[in-house]
Amino acid sequence: MRFANTAEGYGLLSRVLHWGIALAILGMLGLGTWIDRMTPDLSNFWLFGLHKSIGLTILVLVLVRLAWHRYSPPPVLRAMQHPWELYLARTVHWSLYLLLLAIPLTGWAASSATGIDTLYFDHWTVPPIAPPSESLSDLGFAAHGVLTKMLMLLLLLHIVGALRHGTGPGSALRRMWRG
Amino acid sequence: MTPLRRPPDGRMRAALLALVLALLSVAPASAATHYLLDGSGSQVGFSTDFGNSKITGNFPVSAADLELDFRDVARSNVSVTLDVRSAVASFPFAAQAMKGPKVLDARRHPTIGFRSTRVRRSGNGAVIDGALTLRGVTQPVSLYAVFARPVGSDPGDLDHLIIRLTGAIQRSAFGATGWPDAVGDEVQLDITAWIVRVD
């Protein structure tokens, strides 16, 4: 089993990062929607901490993935039926990376601006990245919400695109799953 | 001077033995007496709803200045200053949220002040109408006051007193509107101040 990427296939680390981040994002979309709608009290307050901790984990994993792909470039996208499909696939990939950095960062900044400590898994206090400010906090949370809606749309495009590319040997989905 | 006996947990417990009427019967015939904060045990307890739970906590009283006239209560004056930055709550996030920019904004408004505008006798105590300044906004507030002597002091000894003020405020009236869906608007206050005669 190859650890690094090759020109033909994804190595183990890229695949684990891809599916790990994917799982975390799906969980976070559900958890984020849930805590946004619930009435907070002492019994469910810990869910905010969990959301922040998973979000920071996703941020780190995305940075690791970007760094890893500079060191071990992923295989190039196979030629598609139409040139616009390749262009769209690339645009969606880079937009996903941007959003997966911007969403945790806006959440972290908005949380910092409330004046409340951000704890990583109830254990470590993460430094604030924005000064206490009601307007910054409101702006940050609004951006966090809008960017998340964009992420949902892009994920849909990403999944539809992958499935459209097929599931047979040499398909993007097969390469991401089995290398 | 009779030493004060403060319960180790900082609360008054059995300290409220005598009420203001008892004091009135033995008060000297002179006019207002000047009192200041005595020691550091004075505090403002608060509580408010948080979903199905409650948030409680307290602020230290950093200053109190009182002119008390036990014969003509209406000639009394009370002013109290609180230290917002040293407030604590029943869980750390609540204290941080409360001191943060969405509620009390402690960085810009480190103190809360109350100054009486009218004092009138009511039952065993007094109703103190006054102006409360919180988050830079001043609004009228009425607090109910009772006085007590510390445990062990003589009935006629008015050198050391305890004033307890209770009441409630609507935090939205002061612009302290953060987390309106989760945290109640009405905040119950229970102020206990240990005061000492200075003239």
CSV table of C-alpha atoms in Angstrom, one decimal:
chain,number,residue,atom,x,y,z
A,1,MET,CA,0.0,0.0,0.0
A,2,ARG,CA,1.5,3.3,-1.1
A,3,PHE,CA,1.7,6.1,1.4
A,4,ALA,CA,2.6,8.9,-1.1
A,5,ASN,CA,0.7,10.0,-4.2
A,6,THR,CA,1.8,8.9,-7.7
A,7,ALA,CA,1.0,10.3,-11.2
A,8,GLU,CA,-1.6,7.6,-11.5
A,9,GLY,CA,-3.2,7.2,-8.0
A,10,TYR,CA,-3.8,8.6,-4.5
A,11,GLY,CA,-1.6,7.4,-1.7
A,12,LEU,CA,-2.8,6.3,1.7
A,13,LEU,CA,-2.4,9.7,3.4
A,14,SER,CA,-4.3,11.6,0.8
A,15,ARG,CA,-7.1,9.1,0.9
A,16,VAL,CA,-7.4,9.0,4.7
A,17,LEU,CA,-7.3,12.8,4.8
A,18,HIS,CA,-10.0,13.0,2.1
A,19,TRP,CA,-12.5,10.6,3.7
A,20,GLY,CA,-11.7,11.8,7.3
A,21,ILE,CA,-12.4,15.4,6.4
A,22,ALA,CA,-15.5,14.3,4.4
A,23,LEU,CA,-16.9,12.5,7.4
A,24,ALA,CA,-16.1,15.4,9.7
A,25,ILE,CA,-17.8,17.9,7.3
A,26,LEU,CA,-21.0,15.8,7.1
A,27,GLY,CA,-21.1,15.5,10.9
A,28,MET,CA,-20.5,19.2,11.3
A,29,LEU,CA,-23.2,20.2,8.8
A,30,GLY,CA,-25.7,18.3,11.0
A,31,LEU,CA,-24.2,19.4,14.3
A,32,GLY,CA,-23.9,23.1,13.2
A,33,THR,CA,-27.5,23.2,12.0
A,34,TRP,CA,-28.6,21.5,15.2
A,35,ILE,CA,-26.9,23.9,17.6
A,36,ASP,CA,-28.0,26.9,15.6
A,37,ARG,CA,-31.6,25.9,16.1
A,38,MET,CA,-31.6,24.5,19.7
A,39,THR,CA,-32.3,26.6,22.8
A,40,PRO,CA,-29.0,26.5,24.7
A,41,ASP,CA,-28.9,25.5,28.4
A,42,LEU,CA,-26.5,23.8,30.8
A,43,SER,CA,-27.4,20.3,29.5
A,44,ASN,CA,-26.6,20.9,25.8
A,45,PHE,CA,-24.0,23.7,26.1
A,46,TRP,CA,-21.2,21.2,25.5
A,47,LEU,CA,-22.3,20.8,21.9
A,48,PHE,CA,-20.9,24.3,21.1
A,49,GLY,CA,-17.5,23.1,22.4
A,50,LEU,CA,-17.7,20.0,20.4
A,51,HIS,CA,-18.6,22.0,17.2
A,52,LYS,CA,-15.6,24.3,17.8
A,53,SER,CA,-13.2,21.4,18.5
A,54,ILE,CA,-14.2,19.5,15.3
A,55,GLY,CA,-14.0,22.7,13.3
A,56,LEU,CA,-10.5,23.4,14.4
A,57,THR,CA,-9.6,19.8,13.7
A,58,ILE,CA,-10.9,20.2,10.1
A,59,LEU,CA,-8.9,23.4,9.7
A,60,VAL,CA,-5.7,21.6,10.7
A,61,LEU,CA,-6.4,18.6,8.5
A,62,VAL,CA,-7.0,20.8,5.5
A,63,LEU,CA,-3.7,22.6,6.1
A,64,VAL,CA,-2.0,19.3,6.4
A,65,ARG,CA,-3.6,18.1,3.2
A,66,LEU,CA,-2.5,21.3,1.3
A,67,ALA,CA,1.0,21.0,2.6
A,68,TRP,CA,1.1,17.2,1.8
A,69,HIS,CA,-0.1,17.9,-1.7
A,70,ARG,CA,2.7,20.4,-2.3
A,71,TYR,CA,5.2,17.7,-1.1
A,72,SER,CA,3.5,14.8,-2.8
A,73,PRO,CA,1.4,16.1,-5.7
A,74,PRO,CA,-1.9,14.3,-6.3
A,75,PRO,CA,-2.5,12.6,-9.7
A,76,VAL,CA,-3.7,14.9,-12.4
A,77,LEU,CA,-7.4,14.8,-13.3
A,78,ARG,CA,-8.2,12.5,-16.2
A,79,ALA,CA,-9.4,14.0,-19.4
A,80,MET,CA,-13.1,14.4,-19.4
A,81,GLN,CA,-15.8,14.4,-22.1
A,82,HIS,CA,-15.9,18.2,-22.3
A,83,PRO,CA,-13.2,20.7,-21.4
A,84,TRP,CA,-15.6,22.7,-19.3
A,85,GLU,CA,-16.0,19.7,-17.0
A,86,LEU,CA,-12.3,19.7,-16.2
A,87,TYR,CA,-12.4,23.4,-15.6
A,88,LEU,CA,-15.5,23.1,-13.4
A,89,ALA,CA,-13.9,20.2,-11.4
A,90,ARG,CA,-10.8,22.3,-10.7
A,91,THR,CA,-12.8,25.4,-9.7
A,92,VAL,CA,-14.9,23.3,-7.3
A,93,HIS,CA,-11.8,21.7,-5.8
A,94,TRP,CA,-10.1,25.0,-5.1
A,95,SER,CA,-13.3,26.6,-3.9
A,96,LEU,CA,-13.7,23.7,-1.5
A,97,TYR,CA,-10.2,24.3,-0.1
A,98,LEU,CA,-10.9,28.0,0.3
A,99,LEU,CA,-14.2,27.4,2.1
A,100,LEU,CA,-12.7,24.7,4.3
A,101,LEU,CA,-10.2,27.3,5.5
A,102,ALA,CA,-12.6,30.2,5.6
A,103,ILE,CA,-15.5,28.5,7.5
A,104,PRO,CA,-13.5,27.4,10.6
A,105,LEU,CA,-11.6,30.7,10.6
A,106,THR,CA,-14.8,32.8,10.6
A,107,GLY,CA,-16.3,30.6,13.3
A,108,TRP,CA,-13.1,30.9,15.4
A,109,ALA,CA,-13.0,34.7,14.8
A,110,ALA,CA,-16.7,35.2,15.6
A,111,SER,CA,-16.3,33.1,18.8
A,112,SER,CA,-13.2,35.1,19.8
A,113,ALA,CA,-15.1,38.3,19.3
A,114,THR,CA,-17.8,37.2,21.8
A,115,GLY,CA,-15.2,37.3,24.6
A,116,ILE,CA,-15.8,33.7,25.4
A,117,ASP,CA,-12.8,31.3,25.5
A,118,THR,CA,-12.6,28.7,22.7
A,119,LEU,CA,-11.6,25.4,24.2
A,120,TYR,CA,-10.2,22.5,22.2
A,121,PHE,CA,-12.0,19.3,23.4
A,122,ASP,CA,-12.6,20.9,26.8
A,123,HIS,CA,-8.9,20.8,27.5
A,124,TRP,CA,-6.8,23.5,25.8
A,125,THR,CA,-7.7,27.1,25.5
A,126,VAL,CA,-7.2,28.3,21.9
A,127,PRO,CA,-5.9,31.9,21.6
A,128,PRO,CA,-8.5,34.4,20.3
A,129,ILE,CA,-8.0,35.6,16.7
A,130,ALA,CA,-10.3,38.7,17.0
A,131,PRO,CA,-10.8,41.3,19.7
A,132,PRO,CA,-14.0,41.4,21.7
A,133,SER,CA,-16.5,43.2,19.6
A,134,GLU,CA,-20.3,42.7,19.1
A,135,SER,CA,-20.2,43.9,15.4
A,136,LEU,CA,-17.2,41.6,14.6
A,137,SER,CA,-18.9,38.7,16.2
A,138,ASP,CA,-22.2,39.3,14.4
A,139,LEU,CA,-20.3,39.7,11.1
A,140,GLY,CA,-18.2,36.6,11.7
A,141,PHE,CA,-21.2,34.4,12.5
A,142,ALA,CA,-23.1,35.8,9.5
A,143,ALA,CA,-20.2,35.0,7.2
A,144,HIS,CA,-19.8,31.5,8.8
A,145,GLY,CA,-23.5,30.8,7.9
A,146,VAL,CA,-23.3,32.1,4.3
A,147,LEU,CA,-20.1,30.3,3.6
A,148,THR,CA,-21.5,27.1,4.9
A,149,LYS,CA,-24.5,27.3,2.6
A,150,MET,CA,-22.0,27.8,-0.3
A,151,LEU,CA,-20.1,24.7,0.9
A,152,MET,CA,-23.3,22.6,0.8
A,153,LEU,CA,-23.8,23.7,-2.8
A,154,LEU,CA,-20.2,23.0,-3.8
A,155,LEU,CA,-20.3,19.6,-2.0
A,156,LEU,CA,-23.3,18.7,-4.1
A,157,LEU,CA,-21.5,19.7,-7.3
A,158,HIS,CA,-18.4,17.7,-6.1
A,159,ILE,CA,-20.4,14.5,-5.5
A,160,VAL,CA,-22.4,14.8,-8.7
A,161,GLY,CA,-19.2,15.4,-10.6
A,162,ALA,CA,-17.5,12.4,-9.1
A,163,LEU,CA,-20.4,10.1,-9.8
A,164,ARG,CA,-20.7,11.5,-13.4
A,165,HIS,CA,-17.1,10.5,-13.9
A,166,GLY,CA,-18.2,7.0,-13.2
A,167,THR,CA,-17.2,4.4,-10.7
A,168,GLY,CA,-15.3,2.0,-12.9
A,169,PRO,CA,-11.5,1.3,-12.9
A,170,GLY,CA,-9.6,4.6,-13.3
A,171,SER,CA,-12.5,6.7,-12.2
A,172,ALA,CA,-11.8,9.5,-9.7
A,173,LEU,CA,-14.0,7.9,-7.1
A,174,ARG,CA,-12.2,4.5,-7.4
A,175,ARG,CA,-8.8,6.2,-7.3
A,176,MET,CA,-9.8,8.1,-4.1
A,177,TRP,CA,-11.2,5.0,-2.5
A,178,ARG,CA,-8.6,2.3,-3.4
A,179,GLY,CA,-5.6,4.3,-4.6
B,1,MET,CA,-15.7,48.4,68.1
B,2,THR,CA,-17.4,45.1,67.7
B,3,PRO,CA,-15.7,42.9,65.3
B,4,LEU,CA,-17.8,41.6,62.4
B,5,ARG,CA,-18.3,37.9,62.2
B,6,ARG,CA,-18.5,37.0,58.5
B,7,PRO,CA,-19.5,33.5,57.5
B,8,PRO,CA,-16.6,31.7,55.8
B,9,ASP,CA,-18.7,31.2,52.6
B,10,GLY,CA,-19.2,35.0,52.3
B,11,ARG,CA,-22.9,34.9,52.6
B,12,MET,CA,-24.8,36.5,55.4
B,13,ARG,CA,-26.7,33.5,56.6
B,14,ALA,CA,-27.8,34.3,60.2
B,15,ALA,CA,-26.3,37.8,60.1
B,16,LEU,CA,-29.6,39.5,59.3
B,17,LEU,CA,-30.8,39.5,62.8
B,18,ALA,CA,-32.3,42.9,63.3
B,19,LEU,CA,-34.2,45.0,60.8
B,20,VAL,CA,-34.3,48.7,60.3
B,21,LEU,CA,-37.2,49.2,62.6
B,22,ALA,CA,-35.2,48.0,65.5
B,23,LEU,CA,-32.5,50.4,64.5
B,24,LEU,CA,-35.0,53.3,64.2
B,25,SER,CA,-36.1,52.9,67.8
B,26,VAL,CA,-32.6,53.4,69.1
B,27,ALA,CA,-31.2,55.7,66.5
B,28,PRO,CA,-29.7,59.0,67.8
B,29,ALA,CA,-31.7,62.2,67.2
B,30,SER,CA,-29.0,63.6,64.9
B,31,ALA,CA,-29.4,63.9,61.1
B,32,ALA,CA,-27.8,61.7,58.5
B,33,THR,CA,-24.8,59.5,59.4
B,34,HIS,CA,-22.1,58.9,56.8
B,35,TYR,CA,-21.1,55.3,56.0
B,36,LEU,CA,-18.6,53.7,53.7
B,37,LEU,CA,-17.9,50.2,52.5
B,38,ASP,CA,-16.4,48.0,55.2
B,39,GLY,CA,-13.9,45.5,54.0
B,40,SER,CA,-14.1,43.4,50.9
B,41,GLY,CA,-16.9,41.0,51.5
B,42,SER,CA,-19.7,43.0,49.9
B,43,GLN,CA,-21.2,41.7,46.8
B,44,VAL,CA,-24.1,41.8,44.3
B,45,GLY,CA,-25.6,38.4,43.7
B,46,PHE,CA,-27.5,37.9,40.5
B,47,SER,CA,-29.5,35.2,38.8
B,48,THR,CA,-31.2,34.9,35.4
B,49,ASP,CA,-32.8,32.2,33.3
B,50,PHE,CA,-30.6,30.1,30.9
B,51,GLY,CA,-32.9,27.8,28.9
B,52,ASN,CA,-34.3,25.4,31.5
B,53,SER,CA,-31.4,26.2,33.8
B,54,LYS,CA,-30.3,29.3,35.7
B,55,ILE,CA,-27.1,31.4,35.7
B,56,THR,CA,-26.1,32.7,39.0
B,57,GLY,CA,-23.1,34.7,40.1
B,58,ASN,CA,-21.9,37.8,41.8
B,59,PHE,CA,-20.0,41.1,41.4
B,60,PRO,CA,-17.8,42.5,44.1
B,61,VAL,CA,-18.9,45.9,45.4
B,62,SER,CA,-16.0,48.2,44.9
B,63,ALA,CA,-17.4,51.2,46.7
B,64,ALA,CA,-20.5,52.3,48.7
B,65,ASP,CA,-21.2,55.7,50.1
B,66,LEU,CA,-24.3,56.1,52.2
B,67,GLU,CA,-25.9,59.0,54.2
B,68,LEU,CA,-28.4,57.3,56.4
B,69,ASP,CA,-31.0,59.2,58.4
B,70,PHE,CA,-32.8,56.8,60.6
B,71,ARG,CA,-35.4,59.3,61.8
B,72,ASP,CA,-36.2,60.8,58.4
B,73,VAL,CA,-35.5,58.1,55.9
B,74,ALA,CA,-36.3,60.3,53.0
B,75,ARG,CA,-33.2,62.3,53.8
B,76,SER,CA,-31.0,59.3,53.1
B,77,ASN,CA,-28.7,58.8,50.1
B,78,VAL,CA,-27.1,55.7,48.8
B,79,SER,CA,-24.6,55.1,46.1
B,80,VAL,CA,-22.9,51.8,45.1
B,81,THR,CA,-20.2,51.0,42.6
B,82,LEU,CA,-19.6,47.5,41.2
B,83,ASP,CA,-16.5,46.0,39.6
B,84,VAL,CA,-17.7,44.3,36.4
B,85,ARG,CA,-14.3,42.8,35.5
B,86,SER,CA,-14.1,40.8,38.7
B,87,ALA,CA,-17.6,39.3,38.3
B,88,VAL,CA,-17.9,35.5,38.5
B,89,ALA,CA,-20.7,33.2,37.4
B,90,SER,CA,-21.9,29.7,38.1
B,91,PHE,CA,-19.9,28.5,35.0
B,92,PRO,CA,-16.9,30.1,33.3
B,93,PHE,CA,-18.5,30.6,29.9
B,94,ALA,CA,-21.4,32.5,31.5
B,95,ALA,CA,-19.0,35.0,33.2
B,96,GLN,CA,-17.1,35.5,29.9
B,97,ALA,CA,-20.2,36.0,27.9
B,98,MET,CA,-21.6,38.4,30.5
B,99,LYS,CA,-18.4,40.5,30.6
B,100,GLY,CA,-18.1,40.3,26.8
B,101,PRO,CA,-19.2,43.0,24.3
B,102,LYS,CA,-22.6,41.5,23.8
B,103,VAL,CA,-23.7,42.0,27.4
B,104,LEU,CA,-21.9,44.2,29.9
B,105,ASP,CA,-18.9,45.1,27.7
B,106,ALA,CA,-16.5,45.2,30.6
B,107,ARG,CA,-13.6,46.5,28.6
B,108,ARG,CA,-15.4,49.8,27.8
B,109,HIS,CA,-17.6,49.9,30.9
B,110,PRO,CA,-15.7,48.4,33.8
B,111,THR,CA,-18.1,49.6,36.5
B,112,ILE,CA,-21.8,49.6,37.2
B,113,GLY,CA,-23.1,52.5,39.4
B,114,PHE,CA,-26.3,53.0,41.4
B,115,ARG,CA,-27.2,56.4,42.9
B,116,SER,CA,-30.4,56.9,44.9
B,117,THR,CA,-32.8,59.6,43.9
B,118,ARG,CA,-35.5,59.0,46.5
B,119,VAL,CA,-35.7,56.9,49.6
B,120,ARG,CA,-39.0,56.0,51.4
B,121,ARG,CA,-39.9,53.7,54.2
B,122,SER,CA,-41.7,50.5,53.3
B,123,GLY,CA,-42.6,47.8,55.8
B,124,ASN,CA,-39.5,46.7,57.7
B,125,GLY,CA,-37.2,48.4,55.3
B,126,ALA,CA,-37.1,51.1,52.6
B,127,VAL,CA,-37.7,51.4,48.9
B,128,ILE,CA,-34.8,53.1,47.2
B,129,ASP,CA,-35.5,54.7,43.8
B,130,GLY,CA,-32.4,55.5,41.9
B,131,ALA,CA,-30.5,55.7,38.7
B,132,LEU,CA,-28.6,52.6,37.6
B,133,THR,CA,-25.8,53.1,35.1
B,134,LEU,CA,-24.8,49.9,33.3
B,135,ARG,CA,-23.0,49.6,29.9
B,136,GLY,CA,-23.0,53.4,29.9
B,137,VAL,CA,-26.8,53.6,29.9
B,138,THR,CA,-28.7,55.1,32.9
B,139,GLN,CA,-32.2,53.9,33.7
B,140,PRO,CA,-34.4,54.3,36.8
B,141,VAL,CA,-34.4,51.3,39.1
B,142,SER,CA,-36.2,50.6,42.5
B,143,LEU,CA,-34.5,48.4,45.1
B,144,TYR,CA,-35.9,47.2,48.4
B,145,ALA,CA,-33.5,47.8,51.3
B,146,VAL,CA,-33.3,46.3,54.8
B,147,PHE,CA,-30.6,46.9,57.3
B,148,ALA,CA,-29.2,44.6,59.9
B,149,ARG,CA,-26.5,44.6,62.6
B,150,PRO,CA,-23.7,42.2,62.4
B,151,VAL,CA,-23.9,39.2,64.7
B,152,GLY,CA,-22.6,40.0,68.2
B,153,SER,CA,-23.0,43.8,68.0
B,154,ASP,CA,-25.0,45.7,70.7
B,155,PRO,CA,-28.5,46.8,69.7
B,156,GLY,CA,-27.6,50.4,70.0
B,157,ASP,CA,-24.3,50.1,68.1
B,158,LEU,CA,-24.8,51.6,64.6
B,159,ASP,CA,-21.1,51.8,63.8
B,160,HIS,CA,-21.2,48.6,61.6
B,161,LEU,CA,-24.2,47.8,59.6
B,162,ILE,CA,-25.3,45.4,56.8
B,163,ILE,CA,-27.5,46.7,54.0
B,164,ARG,CA,-29.3,44.3,51.8
B,165,LEU,CA,-30.8,45.5,48.6
B,166,THR,CA,-33.0,43.4,46.4
B,167,GLY,CA,-34.7,44.0,43.0
B,168,ALA,CA,-34.7,43.1,39.4
B,169,ILE,CA,-33.7,44.8,36.1
B,170,GLN,CA,-34.5,44.2,32.5
B,171,ARG,CA,-31.0,43.9,30.9
B,172,SER,CA,-32.4,44.9,27.4
B,173,ALA,CA,-33.2,48.4,28.8
B,174,PHE,CA,-29.5,49.0,29.1
B,175,GLY,CA,-28.6,47.6,25.7
B,176,ALA,CA,-27.1,44.4,27.3
B,177,THR,CA,-29.0,42.3,24.7
B,178,GLY,CA,-26.6,39.4,23.9
B,179,TRP,CA,-28.0,35.9,23.5
B,180,PRO,CA,-31.7,36.9,23.9
B,181,ASP,CA,-32.9,33.5,22.8
B,182,ALA,CA,-30.9,31.7,25.4
B,183,VAL,CA,-30.6,34.0,28.4
B,184,GLY,CA,-33.5,35.7,30.2
B,185,ASP,CA,-34.1,39.4,30.0
B,186,GLU,CA,-35.0,39.8,33.7
B,187,VAL,CA,-32.0,39.7,36.1
B,188,GLN,CA,-32.7,39.3,39.8
B,189,LEU,CA,-30.3,41.3,42.1
B,190,ASP,CA,-29.5,40.7,45.7
B,191,ILE,CA,-26.9,43.1,47.0
B,192,THR,CA,-25.2,42.6,50.4
B,193,ALA,CA,-23.0,45.5,51.6
B,194,TRP,CA,-21.1,45.7,54.8
B,195,ILE,CA,-20.8,49.3,55.8
B,196,VAL,CA,-18.9,51.2,58.5
B,197,ARG,CA,-19.8,54.6,60.1
B,198,VAL,CA,-17.1,57.2,59.2
B,199,ASP,CA,-18.2,60.4,61.1
